[in-house]
Amino acid sequence: MTARVNINTLADIGAGQLPSMLVRQAVEMALAEDLGLVGDITTDATIPADAVARGVFAARTGGVVSGLDVARATFAALNPGVGFDAQVADGAQVAANTIVATVNGPARAILTGERVALNYMGRMSGIASLTRRYVDAVAGTGAAIADTRKTTPGLRAFEKYAVRCGGGLNHRIGLFDAVLIKDNHIVAAGGLELAVRAARARAGHLVKIEIEVDTLDQLDRVLAMAQTAPVDAVLLDNMTLDQLRVAVASVAAARASTGARIATEASGGVSLATVRAIAESGVDVISVGALTHSAPVLDLGLDFEG
Amino acid sequence: MTARVNINTLADIGAGQLPSMLVRQAVEMALAEDLGLVGDITTDATIPADAVARGVFAARTGGVVSGLDVARATFAALNPGVGFDAQVADGAQVAANTIVATVNGPARAILTGERVALNYMGRMSGIASLTRRYVDAVAGTGAAIADTRKTTPGLRAFEKYAVRCGGGLNHRIGLFDAVLIKDNHIVAAGGLELAVRAARARAGHLVKIEIEVDTLDQLDRVLAMAQTAPVDAVLLDNMTLDQLRVAVASVAAARASTGARIATEASGGVSLATVRAIAESGVDVISVGALTHSAPVLDLGLDFEG
Amino acid sequence: MTARVNINTLADIGAGQLPSMLVRQAVEMALAEDLGLVGDITTDATIPADAVARGVFAARTGGVVSGLDVARATFAALNPGVGFDAQVADGAQVAANTIVATVNGPARAILTGERVALNYMGRMSGIASLTRRYVDAVAGTGAAIADTRKTTPGLRAFEKYAVRCGGGLNHRIGLFDAVLIKDNHIVAAGGLELAVRAARARAGHLVKIEIEVDTLDQLDRVLAMAQTAPVDAVLLDNMTLDQLRVAVASVAAARASTGARIATEASGGVSLATVRAIAESGVDVISVGALTHSAPVLDLGLDFEG
Amino acid sequence: MTARVNINTLADIGAGQLPSMLVRQAVEMALAEDLGLVGDITTDATIPADAVARGVFAARTGGVVSGLDVARATFAALNPGVGFDAQVADGAQVAANTIVATVNGPARAILTGERVALNYMGRMSGIASLTRRYVDAVAGTGAAIADTRKTTPGLRAFEKYAVRCGGGLNHRIGLFDAVLIKDNHIVAAGGLELAVRAARARAGHLVKIEIEVDTLDQLDRVLAMAQTAPVDAVLLDNMTLDQLRVAVASVAAARASTGARIATEASGGVSLATVRAIAESGVDVISVGALTHSAPVLDLGLDFEG
Amino acid sequence: MTARVNINTLADIGAGQLPSMLVRQAVEMALAEDLGLVGDITTDATIPADAVARGVFAARTGGVVSGLDVARATFAALNPGVGFDAQVADGAQVAANTIVATVNGPARAILTGERVALNYMGRMSGIASLTRRYVDAVAGTGAAIADTRKTTPGLRAFEKYAVRCGGGLNHRIGLFDAVLIKDNHIVAAGGLELAVRAARARAGHLVKIEIEVDTLDQLDRVLAMAQTAPVDAVLLDNMTLDQLRVAVASVAAARASTGARIATEASGGVSLATVRAIAESGVDVISVGALTHSAPVLDLGLDFEG
Amino acid sequence: MTARVNINTLADIGAGQLPSMLVRQAVEMALAEDLGLVGDITTDATIPADAVARGVFAARTGGVVSGLDVARATFAALNPGVGFDAQVADGAQVAANTIVATVNGPARAILTGERVALNYMGRMSGIASLTRRYVDAVAGTGAAIADTRKTTPGLRAFEKYAVRCGGGLNHRIGLFDAVLIKDNHIVAAGGLELAVRAARARAGHLVKIEIEVDTLDQLDRVLAMAQTAPVDAVLLDNMTLDQLRVAVASVAAARASTGARIATEASGGVSLATVRAIAESGVDVISVGALTHSAPVLDLGLDFEG
């Protein structure tokens, strides 16, 4: 590969990309929902076909931007002649009243697409903004903030991307890309070790296995089988801060004696009020369902000029 | 039609229905997102194909339930042998720790479908619950609470249904089923009256026309053309309480003199703290974007038995 | 919004637009039907890949044109290099042998797309032409001609647009955007007033309610409840001309006394022979199922040049 | 294969089947169009969920029935509990006021599905009825009546099936299953024989080749190359009756001398007034675009009982 | 039609085209499978968005190329800025280490699309290459090599095209475009002649009928009914070379006496070792399931430059 | 969860499941391809609607069975009345002439679905059978056999499942569920360590990272950064047996000194002839593209009874 540009750093890599086909399909679906069989009857009746308009997307309050490509694709789906210029990049933290993008071109397409573009950007930016608050809250502790599978049906790709825009990590994408063994699985499989071994046999060498433990006893049993049925991560669910500290120490001790790298993840009872204390227990990852299931939208608006 | 049941009241009519095809498509889409190409690898590896399970869906906090049919359809899509018995109906207000449904049957299908079912129900019930709080806040004033088009892309049908479950009204479904004339439309059409007349010409006799007014002057101009270019509703946007009261009085006066029925709708700056005062201004409808764009989920969980 | 053009009139607004995504999806569906898995085997075998052709779409008989954008999109889906230039606009009334569009470019794409383009345009223009005949027949009476839900499955958006091209109004788009209460609904709901009130409760402030009445008695009962359960329109079904005249007078009297605006719509037994007399009864709208269910195609053809 | 029934005749074979998946997809698409995101708001508001109804589908005028399975599938898609009992079979010729099917079960599903079921059945029966009139008009002549590709976009499968219900033959399904060489193909390929040979090379041994001829001269040239570039059928386009008779005789003579079986098809200028004379020229097949592009619907209605 | 190029020969016609919409849909489906919800995480993390790359697609071993348009469409779906230049045409026979195409542009899109492009091209070229070996093996005998319906689910259009690229003929595309009567059909229909007549009645004048015969007796019965129930082809299944020779002679004799053209097709037990002897029996067509069900891929690779 | 069955072992867990929705969609797609718009015209014309049949699916040669559920779903999609009884389970190794399933019910559905069912089962069983040969070849060595992303477009889920049925492991499912860093990524990222760190930052704690190394030097550099930029697996590409042995030893030494678990995978130049020697080098996994890109079908047939 001829890298014709000079790449000294990874600074431009950021949150990765949303597959462009997903974006196209998503905006077409959202527009279909909004346009039905007859389209924007108000705009069609009142705006001449050749009218042009110009506007700016502004953040009414501060936050982290996410979803600019989705907004761009929304207008493009309606009329390829609409110009959309992002003024910041996804992941940028902006102050209130920052212009995040400009749009110009056929007035009908801009008016018709406004709400869909805002619905995507508002939601995605809301998630990115909340994620960033959690990430900032644990700054310096070494803990990462991760999402969960508690996403809006149909929007998982977009919400997981928004979490990355806010500086968070993605937990597994779905039920298919990592193993997470919980109580029911252990009972049905006939015990902890049988469950892990069954999962290992099924999963292949490129799939990680995490196991949920609710007590320190359970954790000890998991660590004791590090040679026979190793796991890659433990999910410390609903533990107290004291329990978390002991758990982190146990895992560290196991690593010292066996070399086994086991990530520690805390979940349950996480809020902006509690997250830093949890992080200070030394866990590697803190997963937060609220990032995607309860983030308020970021208030964005489209202001027309002239 | 032979109505074989005795229908004395409309008590059983409620929030209407979600088209069943939409429900089937929605759960298939959400399951596809969660299962990918290989499915629930944890469950497949650890739960025998013939294991059965039994569990209850419980509300961890109080709220209004919505989405029971979606949950039922989720399990049915995975395995028609799963039994799902709703213990309450959509729209029911339940206390914390209420069991809202039971599920039993093949353990794999129940474990695999759990998250999708909860993701739908949690979100829909969250919207219904928030709607209900607004509806309760305006009880006795005569004002109705309505949603907006600020819905989650792809979930509009489900979110508008959830609003109805919470006792709210649906605003227009999309850009296609009612006219809502805003500033840009008026400017482009060449003035208020031209805009309304253009919309009327396009819209047909079964489409309502609403016009957004930001000032009392604008409202007076709208009312003045009640014979030549009548509208069905006025959207009083971001008005103060004083302005709202004047506006309501002006509309009432117009009706007294001309018979014209014009609904009044307030929007902008609506919160649980402000909504009752707004309602007491006498407006017919208050539309609240937050119902769908910022409702936190209702905390629901699936507890396994035995 | 900067409207860079001078808009003094609404003359350029016309029949509204077909959502462009619907057009793209529709032509892809129709082409898939015609091309199957191996495409146009005759053209592929006999026409060299680099052959070019030029042709004109001509109306063999006079009528109203509709569907030019659909024809354009058909060729574009096969080969973006095809040029398609409309010589008239949708809604234009043309004489026999008028050229309505020219097409030029890759011969294979033109030959392969010809039938799909003609199938759409012929049908849509047939509907527009028949609509125009009805509209012309009632000229000067004040009555509008409206379509129904008796459309071809899958083509409702296209057929309702064609009706607008012919100068007609759209009735409701589907079961979802307006209420139309018929006999069965009244019986099941427990009576006229209960039915209307139930519908009003469900429908929201931006949904119109129409009620079908078969007798003048029924109409009187509807008018009598104008304050308690008002409707927006009455569908006078299968009434004689005498009945229609009385009905129109009753509605006018109700308006005079209460100010209530109620649209009157006639349906049943409408043909080109009867429509003017019906219009002269004074009704506001006449709905005609035949516009979409029995319009013959407009005879259009593609003539190659050179 | 154990054929448990006694099959002495082919009497039960009829018009073939519509692939059941196509039927399911088609009714879901039509229902989606009619129900939108919120469904049948009139029925939902006024008909209790447990109301049941019973009705009959009746032909208001005489004709040939087609589409019973599509109607059945429409109700089944809404509610599997609806009973639908066909009283005649597709292809049956019925008198006015014949009951063709009964329906019973949940009232909501029946009312909601009524229009889609009638839209399909009316159109398909209209095509079957018109086809039957053409078939009857040529009875005893040996000529068959065939459809064309002038079908409604999206409904080709249904319209070709309806033609078979009326006793007609299907012409090719699309551009992919048979070769039909027209003027443009001949010119581009460099002549008649090159065109046929190119088509033969591309098409394989199970694809028939038809060639359109506009003059008797052209026909003679086609017949002259029966050994070097044989075709399976000739389309005699827009010929006079005299020309048709000569053409039929020429083809018969060619067969007598070479054994070549070549089907003769007439097209152009075919109406109920002219079809018998055309048939009496001795052609094998007469193709009629009007069967599918201009058939009026058969007037069917659903009458509720009780 | 103005054919602006000089067409003296059919040399440029070749294998026909793949419908471009099928190609677009196919690559989107394959990319969706490979990209999931988060895309190419390796490339996104390591390759800067503005890096460019340049590479060549090379055949590691000799064979026949097929699928260049599919590869081009793969990259275009990811990024329209990727340049793809075919160095040979589909159907070209190339030696080992031949460069078949070059690709250049955004490095991310090229790396991300590489595997999908190769998966299509490798498979299609594998089929084309194997077909060519069969075609070459029977060179000079007059027999054609045909495929079967034993194709990969979902890829029939692509595999049948690849067979044409290798110089083979397509057998019927599916169950819908030609009749192939086998034992079970004959038994159920009540005998050979009834089966053929039933098929003829159903099939129309542009559909060919082939009948499978397993014995020379069966063949004689088929030939005996050439006037009353003619077929277009006989499939001589699993016959010995001796039987094939007798069968070919019988068909030739029937043609001499009646003029009936009946194609002969051999199937069963065909391999590269046996195909020439089968061809020398004089059959017109030899169908080979292995072309599509067991062809190894052609080894193609993408080599980056610089 | 109440596990009503006694689960002492994991013997019944096997290869996991194919998501049932994927199976339904896949068979519908394949049937659509085979049935087109008019279905199985041979069967429709010759088999009475009420004929029933009974048959057995038999393996003509020995192998490993895969795809029984897909075959079952094929018939169910055509007619829910078809009975399909598997006689063995997916993953079973069967001898030639083993009956693997019986089918009985409506003759039309069985005949129409036969080819699609066989196309899926033949391909899937072919892959399972070839996988099993590789797995057997390395028996006792401790090496696992894994697939690659060289799958048939559209069939990845089915082919990866078939590999599991043959006793193989799945490599990553797509580009999204594991990181695999190759040369181009390293160059573009600015070096080995930067590439790994970038991937780690992007990937989250439940995603494994593998890196391809072509030389022992590269491997040493990877092992040297086990603390700063650890990887989970190394892909030893196209190494000699000697190189593989050294590589395995180096990885073991690294583990002894640091505790780091790094899986070793060999790829390139793998065939049934070479695989055991490769396995004996001590690698953990051997990935084989041929499992999915060049497996011949298993010869299965459907024999009718009676």
Coordinates of C-alpha atoms in Angstrom, one line a residue, chain D residues 1-5 7 9-10 12-13 16-22 24-25 156-158 160 164 170 173 176, chain F residues 28 31-32 35-39 44-54 77-78 107-108 111 304-306:
Chain D
M1 CA -44.8 -41.1 -5.1
T2 CA -48.0 -42.5 -3.7
A3 CA -50.9 -40.7 -5.3
R4 CA -53.6 -41.6 -2.9
V5 CA -56.3 -40.1 -5.0
I7 CA -56.5 -39.3 -11.1
T9 CA -58.3 -36.8 -15.8
L10 CA -56.6 -33.5 -15.7
D12 CA -58.5 -30.5 -11.5
I13 CA -55.4 -28.9 -12.8
G16 CA -51.9 -23.5 -11.8
Q17 CA -51.0 -21.8 -8.6
L18 CA -49.7 -18.5 -7.4
P19 CA -46.5 -19.1 -5.4
S20 CA -47.7 -18.8 -1.8
M21 CA -44.7 -16.7 -0.7
L22 CA -45.6 -14.1 -3.4
R24 CA -48.0 -13.4 1.5
Q25 CA -45.6 -10.7 0.5
R156 CA -47.3 -9.3 -13.0
A157 CA -47.5 -12.6 -11.2
F158 CA -51.1 -11.8 -10.2
K160 CA -50.7 -13.4 -15.5
R164 CA -55.0 -18.1 -16.9
N170 CA -49.4 -16.5 -20.7
I173 CA -43.2 -13.7 -18.2
F176 CA -35.6 -13.2 -19.5
Chain F
E28 CA -37.5 -18.0 1.1
L31 CA -37.3 -20.5 -3.3
A32 CA -38.0 -17.1 -4.8
L35 CA -40.0 -20.2 -8.4
G36 CA -40.0 -16.8 -10.0
L37 CA -43.4 -15.3 -10.7
V38 CA -45.2 -18.4 -11.8
G39 CA -43.8 -21.3 -9.8
D44 CA -48.6 -27.5 -11.2
A45 CA -49.6 -28.9 -14.5
T46 CA -49.2 -32.6 -13.8
I47 CA -49.6 -33.2 -10.1
P48 CA -53.1 -32.9 -8.6
A49 CA -53.4 -30.6 -5.7
D50 CA -54.4 -33.4 -3.4
A51 CA -51.8 -35.9 -4.3
V52 CA -49.5 -37.0 -1.5
A53 CA -46.0 -38.4 -1.7
R54 CA -43.4 -40.0 0.6
A77 CA -42.3 -22.5 3.6
L78 CA -44.1 -24.1 0.7
A107 CA -46.7 -34.1 -3.4
R108 CA -46.6 -30.7 -5.1
L111 CA -41.4 -32.0 -5.6
F304 CA -39.7 -41.3 -3.7
E305 CA -41.4 -44.4 -2.4
G306 CA -44.3 -46.4 -3.6

